[in-house]
Tab-separated table of N, CA and C in Angstrom:
chain	number	residue	atom	x	y	z
A	1	MET	N	28.720	-19.652	-17.671
A	1	MET	CA	28.754	-19.949	-19.020
A	1	MET	C	27.292	-19.705	-19.571
A	2	GLN	N	27.370	-19.529	-20.830
A	2	GLN	CA	26.053	-19.168	-21.647
A	2	GLN	C	25.598	-20.272	-22.488
A	3	TYR	N	24.414	-20.794	-21.603
A	3	TYR	CA	23.639	-22.152	-22.298
A	3	TYR	C	22.746	-21.375	-23.433
A	4	LEU	N	22.815	-20.164	-24.289
A	4	LEU	CA	22.161	-19.911	-25.211
A	4	LEU	C	23.067	-19.297	-26.090
A	5	ALA	N	22.981	-19.776	-27.424
A	5	ALA	CA	23.826	-19.522	-28.436
A	5	ALA	C	23.156	-19.372	-29.733
A	6	ALA	N	23.534	-18.506	-30.417
A	6	ALA	CA	23.350	-17.841	-31.863
A	6	ALA	C	24.376	-18.218	-33.172
A	7	VAL	N	24.128	-18.991	-34.032
A	7	VAL	CA	25.180	-18.460	-35.042
A	7	VAL	C	24.482	-17.213	-36.155
A	8	GLU	N	25.326	-16.551	-36.109
A	8	GLU	CA	24.702	-15.364	-37.248
A	8	GLU	C	25.218	-15.482	-38.658
A	9	PHE	N	24.343	-15.774	-39.486
A	9	PHE	CA	24.718	-16.026	-40.898
A	9	PHE	C	23.972	-14.985	-41.838
A	10	ASP	N	24.552	-14.802	-43.145
A	10	ASP	CA	23.827	-14.204	-43.968
A	10	ASP	C	23.570	-14.810	-45.207
A	11	ASP	N	23.003	-14.320	-46.066
A	11	ASP	CA	22.261	-15.182	-47.481
A	11	ASP	C	23.582	-15.494	-47.934
A	12	GLY	N	23.568	-16.250	-48.657
A	12	GLY	CA	24.590	-17.262	-49.318
A	12	GLY	C	25.504	-18.168	-48.319
A	13	GLN	N	25.317	-18.149	-47.115
A	13	GLN	CA	25.800	-19.211	-46.055
A	13	GLN	C	25.151	-20.206	-45.713
A	14	ASP	N	25.363	-21.479	-46.068
A	14	ASP	CA	24.596	-22.556	-45.708
A	14	ASP	C	24.397	-22.823	-44.401
A	15	ILE	N	23.554	-21.964	-43.674
A	15	ILE	CA	23.472	-22.553	-41.933
A	15	ILE	C	22.744	-23.731	-41.812
A	16	ASP	N	22.024	-24.196	-42.662
A	16	ASP	CA	21.268	-25.471	-42.320
A	16	ASP	C	22.256	-26.603	-42.700
A	17	SER	N	23.043	-26.604	-43.425
A	17	SER	CA	24.257	-27.641	-43.542
A	17	SER	C	25.290	-27.429	-42.384
A	18	LEU	N	25.525	-26.467	-41.963
A	18	LEU	CA	26.398	-26.024	-40.951
A	18	LEU	C	25.907	-26.884	-39.445
A	19	LEU	N	24.683	-26.627	-39.543
A	19	LEU	CA	23.672	-27.241	-38.265
A	19	LEU	C	23.687	-28.684	-38.371
A	20	GLU	N	23.324	-28.883	-39.464
A	20	GLU	CA	23.060	-30.471	-39.664
A	20	GLU	C	24.383	-31.188	-39.553
A	21	GLY	N	25.410	-30.995	-40.035
A	21	GLY	CA	26.859	-31.639	-39.789
A	21	GLY	C	27.124	-31.307	-38.335
A	22	PHE	N	26.769	-30.705	-37.603
A	22	PHE	CA	27.074	-30.509	-36.060
A	22	PHE	C	26.198	-31.181	-35.503
A	23	VAL	N	25.203	-31.371	-35.534
A	23	VAL	CA	23.945	-32.099	-34.835
A	23	VAL	C	24.612	-33.825	-35.243
A	24	HIS	N	24.768	-34.187	-36.556
A	24	HIS	CA	25.009	-35.457	-36.676
A	24	HIS	C	26.696	-36.051	-36.007
A	25	ARG	N	27.162	-34.837	-35.722
A	25	ARG	CA	28.816	-35.224	-34.945
A	25	ARG	C	28.337	-35.480	-33.475
A	26	GLN	N	27.296	-34.262	-33.153
A	26	GLN	CA	27.207	-34.723	-31.614
A	26	GLN	C	26.378	-35.666	-31.633
A	27	ILE	N	25.395	-36.386	-32.336
A	27	ILE	CA	24.366	-37.560	-31.991
A	27	ILE	C	25.535	-38.515	-32.188
A	28	ALA	N	26.565	-38.708	-33.310
A	28	ALA	CA	27.495	-39.806	-33.225
A	28	ALA	C	28.318	-40.118	-31.848
A	29	GLY	N	28.606	-38.648	-31.332
A	29	GLY	CA	29.679	-38.767	-30.256
A	29	GLY	C	28.516	-38.858	-28.560
A	30	GLY	N	27.195	-39.698	-28.841
A	30	GLY	CA	26.614	-39.879	-27.857
A	30	GLY	C	25.648	-39.027	-27.164
A	31	PHE	N	25.630	-37.892	-27.796
A	31	PHE	CA	24.772	-36.688	-27.097
A	31	PHE	C	23.311	-36.976	-27.644
A	32	ARG	N	22.259	-36.377	-26.812
A	32	ARG	CA	21.189	-36.690	-27.108
A	32	ARG	C	20.713	-35.393	-27.356
A	33	VAL	N	20.676	-35.035	-28.696
A	33	VAL	CA	20.179	-33.930	-29.690
A	33	VAL	C	18.864	-33.948	-29.930
A	34	ARG	N	18.264	-32.894	-29.429
A	34	ARG	CA	16.969	-32.755	-29.867
A	34	ARG	C	16.404	-31.115	-30.842
A	35	GLY	N	15.276	-31.163	-31.185
A	35	GLY	CA	14.899	-29.933	-32.121
A	35	GLY	C	14.888	-30.212	-33.452
A	36	VAL	N	14.763	-29.383	-34.090
A	36	VAL	CA	14.439	-29.287	-35.573
A	36	VAL	C	15.761	-28.783	-36.266
A	37	LEU	N	15.697	-29.080	-37.891
A	37	LEU	CA	16.600	-28.523	-38.614
A	37	LEU	C	15.740	-28.210	-39.887
A	38	GLN	N	15.948	-27.286	-40.765
A	38	GLN	CA	15.512	-26.564	-41.580
A	38	GLN	C	15.672	-27.355	-43.298
A	39	SER	N	14.848	-27.587	-43.826
A	39	SER	CA	15.283	-27.899	-45.314
A	39	SER	C	14.040	-26.873	-46.206
A	40	ARG	N	14.697	-26.683	-47.480
A	40	ARG	CA	13.732	-25.955	-48.569
A	40	ARG	C	13.739	-26.439	-49.736
A	41	GLU	N	12.477	-26.592	-50.338
A	41	GLU	CA	12.161	-27.335	-51.403
A	41	GLU	C	11.479	-26.237	-52.469
A	42	ALA	N	11.383	-26.706	-53.879
A	42	ALA	CA	10.496	-25.720	-54.774
A	42	ALA	C	9.451	-25.962	-54.430
A	43	SER	N	8.713	-24.648	-54.489
A	43	SER	CA	7.239	-24.426	-54.278
A	43	SER	C	6.638	-25.275	-55.462
A	44	GLY	N	5.242	-25.544	-55.352
A	44	GLY	CA	4.389	-26.202	-55.904
A	44	GLY	C	4.023	-25.162	-57.322
A	45	GLY	N	4.344	-24.197	-57.450
A	45	GLY	CA	4.435	-23.058	-58.749
A	45	GLY	C	3.207	-22.044	-58.455
A	46	GLN	N	2.760	-22.027	-56.999
A	46	GLN	CA	1.816	-21.092	-56.764
A	46	GLN	C	2.512	-19.850	-56.228
A	47	CYS	N	3.674	-20.202	-55.858
A	47	CYS	CA	4.352	-19.141	-55.288
A	47	CYS	C	6.115	-18.987	-55.798
A	48	HIS	N	6.425	-17.938	-55.798
A	48	HIS	CA	8.020	-17.802	-55.949
A	48	HIS	C	8.882	-17.992	-54.994
A	49	CYS	N	8.425	-18.569	-53.993
A	49	CYS	CA	9.632	-18.527	-52.752
A	49	CYS	C	9.487	-20.363	-52.406
A	50	SER	N	10.354	-20.879	-51.914
A	50	SER	CA	10.443	-22.041	-51.407
A	50	SER	C	9.794	-22.335	-50.352
A	51	ASP	N	9.254	-24.033	-50.600
A	51	ASP	CA	8.437	-24.406	-49.022
A	51	ASP	C	9.458	-24.600	-47.826
A	52	MET	N	9.073	-24.259	-46.740
A	52	MET	CA	10.112	-24.536	-45.644
A	52	MET	C	9.459	-25.645	-44.957
A	53	ASP	N	10.414	-26.595	-44.763
A	53	ASP	CA	10.254	-28.094	-43.679
A	53	ASP	C	10.991	-27.916	-42.475
A	54	LEU	N	10.404	-28.463	-41.346
A	54	LEU	CA	11.357	-28.524	-40.236
A	54	LEU	C	10.912	-30.150	-40.237
A	55	ARG	N	12.400	-30.602	-39.740
A	55	ARG	CA	12.495	-32.025	-39.490
A	55	ARG	C	12.561	-32.308	-38.168
A	56	ILE	N	12.022	-33.199	-37.538
A	56	ILE	CA	12.239	-33.230	-35.897
A	56	ILE	C	13.683	-34.228	-35.948
A	57	ILE	N	14.716	-33.625	-35.242
A	57	ILE	CA	15.624	-34.300	-35.329
A	57	ILE	C	15.723	-35.675	-34.362
A	58	GLY	N	16.246	-36.707	-35.110
A	58	GLY	CA	16.165	-38.283	-34.598
A	58	GLY	C	15.012	-39.031	-35.544
A	59	SER	N	14.224	-38.267	-36.364
A	59	SER	CA	12.776	-38.758	-36.574
A	59	SER	C	12.935	-38.316	-37.988
A	60	GLU	N	11.916	-39.142	-38.481
A	60	GLU	CA	11.740	-38.751	-40.081
A	60	GLU	C	10.560	-37.876	-40.074
A	61	GLU	N	9.989	-37.057	-39.105
A	61	GLU	CA	8.641	-36.200	-38.904
A	61	GLU	C	9.200	-34.991	-39.656
A	62	VAL	N	8.221	-34.525	-40.427
A	62	VAL	CA	8.429	-33.034	-41.216
A	62	VAL	C	7.224	-32.461	-40.961
A	63	PHE	N	7.714	-30.967	-40.611
A	63	PHE	CA	6.495	-30.083	-40.395
A	63	PHE	C	6.595	-28.962	-41.428
A	64	ARG	N	5.550	-29.080	-42.278
A	64	ARG	CA	5.619	-27.880	-43.323
A	64	ARG	C	5.538	-26.232	-42.663
A	65	ILE	N	6.206	-25.446	-42.473
A	65	ILE	CA	5.943	-24.172	-41.848
A	65	ILE	C	5.593	-23.061	-42.605
A	66	SER	N	5.735	-23.531	-44.003
A	66	SER	CA	5.301	-22.354	-45.046
A	66	SER	C	3.878	-22.710	-45.455
A	67	GLN	N	3.270	-21.535	-46.033
A	67	GLN	CA	1.921	-21.740	-46.224
A	67	GLN	C	1.714	-21.011	-47.827
A	68	SER	N	0.800	-21.292	-48.696
A	68	SER	CA	1.235	-20.906	-50.085
A	68	SER	C	-0.048	-19.671	-49.773
A	69	LEU	N	0.453	-18.572	-50.396
A	69	LEU	CA	-0.488	-17.479	-50.089
A	69	LEU	C	-0.823	-17.016	-51.342
A	70	GLY	N	-0.495	-17.796	-52.349
A	70	GLY	CA	-0.829	-17.168	-53.940
A	70	GLY	C	0.261	-16.520	-54.800
A	71	SER	N	0.212	-16.617	-55.933
A	71	SER	CA	1.568	-16.169	-56.732
A	71	SER	C	1.583	-14.629	-56.540
A	72	GLY	N	0.634	-13.449	-56.234
A	72	GLY	CA	0.602	-12.289	-55.802
A	72	GLY	C	0.923	-11.877	-54.476
A	73	SER	N	1.552	-12.791	-53.522
A	73	SER	CA	1.501	-12.689	-52.283
A	73	SER	C	2.487	-12.008	-51.784
A	74	ALA	N	2.833	-11.051	-51.153
A	74	ALA	CA	4.373	-10.603	-50.617
A	74	ALA	C	4.446	-10.376	-49.031
A	75	GLY	N	3.328	-11.044	-48.651
A	75	GLY	CA	3.248	-11.220	-47.168
A	75	GLY	C	4.403	-12.762	-46.478
A	76	CYS	N	4.331	-12.683	-45.154
A	76	CYS	CA	4.946	-13.549	-44.789
A	76	CYS	C	4.147	-14.782	-44.922
A	77	ARG	N	4.550	-15.954	-45.328
A	77	ARG	CA	4.569	-17.211	-45.384
A	77	ARG	C	4.615	-18.312	-44.197
A	78	LEU	N	5.154	-17.697	-43.245
A	78	LEU	CA	5.196	-18.489	-42.079
A	78	LEU	C	3.947	-18.970	-41.632
A	79	HIS	N	3.515	-20.201	-41.346
A	79	HIS	CA	2.460	-20.683	-41.218
A	79	HIS	C	2.531	-21.089	-39.255
A	80	PRO	N	1.788	-19.950	-38.452
A	80	PRO	CA	1.891	-19.958	-37.352
A	80	PRO	C	1.379	-21.422	-36.435
A	81	GLY	N	0.161	-21.982	-36.985
A	81	GLY	CA	-0.286	-23.144	-36.419
A	81	GLY	C	0.748	-24.270	-36.566
A	82	ALA	N	1.199	-24.704	-37.698
A	82	ALA	CA	2.456	-25.554	-38.137
A	82	ALA	C	3.535	-25.275	-37.167
A	83	LEU	N	3.991	-24.082	-37.089
A	83	LEU	CA	5.347	-24.100	-36.181
A	83	LEU	C	4.722	-24.418	-34.930
A	84	ALA	N	3.538	-24.100	-34.021
A	84	ALA	CA	2.988	-24.214	-32.855
A	84	ALA	C	3.218	-25.749	-32.502
A	85	ASP	N	2.563	-26.211	-33.543
A	85	ASP	CA	2.606	-28.015	-33.587
A	85	ASP	C	3.956	-28.525	-33.395
A	86	CYS	N	5.035	-28.024	-34.332
A	86	CYS	CA	6.045	-28.463	-34.282
A	86	CYS	C	6.666	-28.450	-32.876
A	87	SER	N	6.583	-27.039	-32.453
A	87	SER	CA	7.169	-26.680	-31.011
A	87	SER	C	6.987	-27.838	-30.139
A	88	ALA	N	5.377	-28.093	-30.056
A	88	ALA	CA	4.911	-28.952	-28.983
A	88	ALA	C	5.550	-30.283	-29.376
A	89	ARG	N	5.751	-30.889	-30.554
A	89	ARG	CA	6.400	-32.139	-30.659
A	89	ARG	C	7.969	-32.101	-30.271
A	90	VAL	N	8.744	-31.065	-30.456
A	90	VAL	CA	10.135	-30.747	-29.951
A	90	VAL	C	9.894	-31.021	-28.299
A	91	GLU	N	9.203	-30.373	-27.740
A	91	GLU	CA	8.794	-30.222	-26.419
A	91	GLU	C	8.898	-31.406	-25.569
A	92	GLN	N	7.803	-32.485	-26.619
A	92	GLN	CA	7.623	-33.711	-26.000
A	92	GLN	C	9.222	-34.313	-26.109
A	93	GLY	N	9.886	-34.350	-26.713
A	93	GLY	CA	11.427	-34.787	-26.877
A	93	GLY	C	12.485	-34.332	-26.209
A	94	ILE	N	12.113	-33.023	-25.480
A	94	ILE	CA	13.264	-32.833	-24.582
A	94	ILE	C	12.751	-33.138	-23.079
A	95	GLU	N	11.390	-33.346	-23.173
A	95	GLU	CA	11.014	-33.943	-21.815
A	95	GLU	C	11.368	-35.434	-21.629
A	96	GLN	N	11.842	-35.850	-22.739
A	96	GLN	CA	12.418	-37.391	-22.513
A	96	GLN	C	14.128	-37.501	-22.245
A	97	GLY	N	14.505	-36.127	-22.170
A	97	GLY	CA	15.879	-36.060	-21.984
A	97	GLY	C	16.309	-35.242	-23.089
A	98	ALA	N	17.594	-34.321	-22.943
A	98	ALA	CA	18.056	-33.895	-24.028
A	98	ALA	C	19.614	-33.300	-23.307
A	99	ASP	N	20.411	-33.426	-24.325
A	99	ASP	CA	21.836	-32.615	-23.603
A	99	ASP	C	21.873	-31.654	-24.521
A	100	LEU	N	21.097	-31.199	-25.382
A	100	LEU	CA	21.460	-29.868	-26.442
A	100	LEU	C	19.992	-29.641	-27.396
A	101	LEU	N	19.607	-28.630	-27.224
A	101	LEU	CA	18.454	-28.423	-28.174
A	101	LEU	C	18.934	-27.764	-29.279
A	102	VAL	N	18.430	-27.756	-30.586
A	102	VAL	CA	18.775	-27.021	-31.750
A	102	VAL	C	17.990	-26.653	-32.599
A	103	LEU	N	17.582	-25.535	-32.405
A	103	LEU	CA	16.531	-24.924	-33.124
A	103	LEU	C	17.065	-24.052	-34.691
A	104	ASN	N	16.154	-24.464	-35.834
A	104	ASN	CA	16.726	-23.743	-37.210
A	104	ASN	C	16.806	-22.096	-37.126
A	105	ARG	N	15.866	-21.539	-36.623
A	105	ARG	CA	15.927	-20.050	-36.566
A	105	ARG	C	15.673	-19.049	-35.265
A	106	PHE	N	16.533	-18.112	-35.023
A	106	PHE	CA	15.543	-16.954	-34.235
A	106	PHE	C	15.019	-15.839	-35.157
A	107	GLY	N	13.545	-15.951	-35.743
A	107	GLY	CA	13.580	-15.211	-36.643
A	107	GLY	C	12.210	-14.220	-36.434
A	108	LYS	N	11.360	-14.240	-37.608
A	108	LYS	CA	10.697	-13.111	-37.096
A	108	LYS	C	9.383	-13.867	-36.170
A	109	GLY	N	8.945	-14.742	-35.919
A	109	GLY	CA	8.173	-15.308	-34.822
A	109	GLY	C	8.627	-14.903	-33.666
A	110	GLU	N	9.755	-15.239	-33.282
A	110	GLU	CA	10.450	-15.514	-31.918
A	110	GLU	C	11.001	-13.863	-31.775
A	111	SER	N	11.156	-12.951	-33.172
A	111	SER	CA	11.491	-11.418	-32.403
A	111	SER	C	9.878	-10.479	-32.301
A	112	GLU	N	8.872	-11.174	-32.666
A	112	GLU	CA	7.609	-10.668	-32.116
A	112	GLU	C	6.894	-11.698	-30.841
A	113	GLY	N	7.853	-12.363	-30.021
A	113	GLY	CA	7.403	-12.938	-28.856
A	113	GLY	C	6.645	-14.506	-29.016
A	114	ARG	N	6.628	-14.867	-30.202
A	114	ARG	CA	6.127	-16.044	-30.588
A	114	ARG	C	7.217	-16.987	-31.120
A	115	GLY	N	6.563	-17.952	-32.036
A	115	GLY	CA	7.695	-19.045	-32.700
A	115	GLY	C	8.032	-20.017	-31.369
A	116	PHE	N	9.649	-19.832	-31.574
A	116	PHE	CA	9.981	-21.068	-30.557
A	116	PHE	C	10.520	-20.366	-29.185
A	117	ARG	N	9.872	-19.400	-28.963
A	117	ARG	CA	10.559	-18.478	-27.867
A	117	ARG	C	9.959	-19.366	-26.357
A	118	ASP	N	8.868	-19.792	-26.080
A	118	ASP	CA	8.699	-20.657	-25.131
A	118	ASP	C	9.339	-21.892	-24.886
A	119	LEU	N	9.533	-22.478	-26.101
A	119	LEU	CA	10.421	-23.929	-25.996
A	119	LEU	C	11.737	-23.276	-25.758
A	120	ILE	N	12.356	-22.102	-25.891
A	120	ILE	CA	13.849	-21.923	-25.665
A	120	ILE	C	13.840	-21.499	-24.286
A	121	SER	N	12.774	-20.950	-23.659
A	121	SER	CA	12.917	-20.502	-22.099
A	121	SER	C	12.426	-21.723	-21.290
A	122	THR	N	11.709	-22.945	-21.657
A	122	THR	CA	11.273	-24.101	-21.186
A	122	THR	C	12.934	-24.888	-21.240
A	123	SER	N	13.324	-25.143	-22.050
A	123	SER	CA	14.548	-25.430	-22.244
A	123	SER	C	15.848	-25.258	-21.439
A	124	LEU	N	16.146	-23.610	-21.260
A	124	LEU	CA	16.919	-23.275	-20.360
A	124	LEU	C	16.664	-23.537	-19.101
A	125	ALA	N	15.161	-23.241	-18.534
A	125	ALA	CA	14.735	-23.997	-17.175
A	125	ALA	C	15.251	-25.116	-16.938
A	126	MET	N	15.325	-26.200	-17.719
A	126	MET	CA	15.577	-27.561	-17.586
A	126	MET	C	17.074	-27.684	-17.740
A	127	GLY	N	17.828	-26.535	-17.789
A	127	GLY	CA	19.167	-26.533	-17.963
A	127	GLY	C	19.880	-27.447	-19.226
A	128	ILE	N	18.992	-27.160	-20.299
A	128	ILE	CA	19.309	-27.649	-21.466
A	128	ILE	C	19.976	-26.668	-22.566
A	129	PRO	N	21.198	-26.762	-22.598
A	129	PRO	CA	21.722	-25.721	-23.792
A	129	PRO	C	21.143	-25.424	-25.283
A	130	VAL	N	20.639	-24.186	-25.656
A	130	VAL	CA	19.973	-24.054	-26.630
A	130	VAL	C	20.812	-23.608	-27.630
A	131	LEU	N	21.229	-24.059	-29.041
A	131	LEU	CA	21.671	-23.432	-30.177
A	131	LEU	C	20.732	-23.191	-31.315
A	132	LEU	N	20.692	-21.915	-31.854
A	132	LEU	CA	19.834	-21.887	-32.763
A	132	LEU	C	20.919	-20.649	-33.914
A	133	ALA	N	20.073	-20.208	-35.233
A	133	ALA	CA	20.541	-19.303	-36.058
A	133	ALA	C	19.935	-18.298	-36.109
A	134	VAL	N	20.438	-16.831	-36.396
A	134	VAL	CA	19.889	-15.852	-36.593
A	134	VAL	C	20.690	-15.005	-37.479
A	135	ARG	N	19.526	-14.307	-38.510
A	135	ARG	CA	20.287	-13.287	-39.587
A	135	ARG	C	20.446	-12.141	-38.872
A	136	PRO	N	21.338	-11.037	-39.622
A	136	PRO	CA	21.349	-9.940	-38.941
A	136	PRO	C	20.114	-9.209	-39.007
A	137	THR	N	19.165	-9.079	-39.977
A	137	THR	CA	17.947	-8.534	-39.678
A	137	THR	C	17.420	-8.679	-38.096
A	138	TYR	N	17.361	-9.692	-37.675
A	138	TYR	CA	16.803	-10.083	-36.331
A	138	TYR	C	18.034	-10.473	-35.140
A	139	ARG	N	19.009	-9.476	-35.370
A	139	ARG	CA	19.994	-9.720	-34.311
A	139	ARG	C	19.707	-8.799	-33.140
A	140	ASN	N	19.121	-7.589	-33.668
A	140	ASN	CA	18.744	-6.721	-32.559
A	140	ASN	C	17.731	-7.309	-31.344
A	141	ALA	N	16.746	-7.749	-32.189
A	141	ALA	CA	15.531	-8.895	-31.463
A	141	ALA	C	16.139	-9.916	-30.601
A	142	TRP	N	17.322	-10.701	-31.337
A	142	TRP	CA	18.064	-11.642	-30.786
A	142	TRP	C	18.741	-11.371	-29.209
A	143	GLU	N	19.333	-10.062	-29.536
A	143	GLU	CA	20.126	-9.218	-28.138
A	143	GLU	C	19.163	-9.255	-27.133
A	144	GLU	N	18.201	-8.587	-27.618
A	144	GLU	CA	17.092	-8.203	-26.767
A	144	GLU	C	16.575	-9.209	-25.853
A	145	PHE	N	16.231	-10.199	-26.516
A	145	PHE	CA	15.647	-11.471	-26.034
A	145	PHE	C	16.911	-12.232	-24.808
A	146	SER	N	17.966	-12.197	-25.618
A	146	SER	CA	19.051	-13.175	-24.599
A	146	SER	C	19.829	-12.582	-23.815
A	147	GLY	N	19.801	-11.033	-24.051
A	147	GLY	CA	20.549	-10.448	-22.838
A	147	GLY	C	21.819	-11.082	-22.440
A	148	ASP	N	22.088	-11.069	-21.089
A	148	ASP	CA	23.349	-11.520	-20.716
A	148	ASP	C	23.581	-12.867	-20.565
A	149	TYR	N	22.483	-13.419	-21.030
A	149	TYR	CA	22.425	-14.992	-21.279
A	149	TYR	C	22.826	-15.990	-22.377
A	150	GLY	N	22.999	-15.104	-23.270
A	150	GLY	CA	23.552	-15.671	-24.850
A	150	GLY	C	24.620	-14.788	-25.422
A	151	VAL	N	25.302	-15.799	-26.383
A	151	VAL	CA	26.130	-15.477	-26.993
A	151	VAL	C	25.964	-15.328	-28.566
A	152	THR	N	26.512	-14.603	-29.225
A	152	THR	CA	26.591	-14.850	-30.768
A	152	THR	C	27.610	-15.273	-31.170
A	153	LEU	N	27.627	-16.387	-32.220
A	153	LEU	CA	28.879	-16.724	-32.469
A	153	LEU	C	28.732	-16.697	-33.941
A	154	PRO	N	30.248	-16.554	-34.776
A	154	PRO	CA	30.354	-16.385	-35.888
A	154	PRO	C	30.069	-17.696	-36.836
A	155	PHE	N	29.810	-17.689	-38.237
A	155	PHE	CA	29.260	-18.921	-38.783
A	155	PHE	C	30.487	-19.771	-39.295
A	156	ASP	N	30.832	-20.481	-38.039
A	156	ASP	CA	32.122	-21.217	-38.239
A	156	ASP	C	31.854	-22.465	-37.195
A	157	GLU	N	31.891	-23.790	-38.006
A	157	GLU	CA	31.349	-24.743	-37.193
A	157	GLU	C	32.377	-25.068	-36.108
A	158	LYS	N	33.584	-24.844	-35.904
A	158	LYS	CA	34.542	-24.797	-34.885
A	158	LYS	C	34.135	-23.958	-33.656
A	159	ALA	N	33.499	-22.719	-33.972
A	159	ALA	CA	33.235	-22.117	-33.033
A	159	ALA	C	31.946	-22.749	-32.111
A	160	VAL	N	31.600	-23.171	-32.987
A	160	VAL	CA	29.793	-24.007	-32.368
A	160	VAL	C	30.579	-25.150	-31.342
A	161	VAL	N	31.447	-25.658	-31.842
A	161	VAL	CA	31.989	-27.179	-31.221
A	161	VAL	C	32.581	-26.407	-29.615
A	162	ARG	N	33.177	-25.350	-30.109
A	162	ARG	CA	34.280	-24.619	-29.071
A	162	ARG	C	33.188	-24.108	-27.971
A	163	TRP	N	32.058	-23.687	-28.289
A	163	TRP	CA	30.780	-23.240	-27.327
A	163	TRP	C	30.368	-24.495	-26.500
A	164	PHE	N	30.066	-25.342	-27.379
A	164	PHE	CA	29.558	-26.662	-26.808
A	164	PHE	C	30.414	-27.330	-25.929
A	165	GLY	N	31.577	-27.502	-26.402
A	165	GLY	CA	32.619	-28.213	-25.290
A	165	GLY	C	33.013	-27.626	-23.873
A	166	GLU	N	33.010	-26.005	-23.954
A	166	GLU	CA	33.070	-25.313	-22.731
A	166	GLU	C	31.701	-25.220	-21.925
A	167	LEU	N	30.777	-25.806	-22.259
A	167	LEU	CA	29.786	-25.792	-21.375
A	167	LEU	C	30.015	-27.023	-20.075
A	168	GLU	N	30.182	-28.200	-20.568
A	168	GLU	CA	30.926	-29.046	-19.657
A	168	GLU	C	32.317	-29.881	-20.618
A	169	PRO	N	33.331	-30.103	-19.462
A	169	PRO	CA	34.316	-30.704	-20.378
A	169	PRO	C	33.829	-32.223	-20.760
A	170	ALA	N	32.555	-32.812	-20.727
A	170	ALA	CA	32.305	-33.845	-21.027
A	170	ALA	C	31.597	-33.603	-22.541
A	171	HIS	N	31.542	-32.486	-23.036
A	171	HIS	CA	30.667	-31.877	-24.356
A	171	HIS	C	31.716	-31.913	-25.420
A	172	ALA	N	32.981	-31.645	-25.144
A	172	ALA	CA	33.881	-31.900	-26.097
A	172	ALA	C	33.572	-32.862	-26.821
A	173	ALA	N	33.584	-32.553	-28.541
A	173	ALA	CA	33.327	-33.423	-29.290
A	173	ALA	C	34.187	-33.331	-30.565
């Protein structure tokens, strides 16, 4: 069984809604789901990009993982410190018990050996399945990281449900 899965998605596909719907259905089914879901909101006007927030699943706690770099910036707006704080908070949650860890992305940070990589490894070592999303841009880095232990799923909630259900008969939801 592959306890590590990524849903591949392109621009125009609402991966955040797919993950959120799946998470809510699993929680309603009695599963202890930990992790983060992403939301975006309009920036305060200093940047052309949206702000990126991560909400801890099962709480109202939100981490803003983007930083304002000003209107002329073209660099990555990811705030590594905020992401590290968020990761530590999620790790506290999985230590209390989890049936599934859901993370918003395998992205730039993870492809460079940072971001949620340690959290993913910790969860897998604890026997906790991990679900996340990946853009085609980071597919090669994802495959290098996951190796034979991970699977890439299509953008389809039925495929996600099938993957989770195959881990144990009790996970079928």
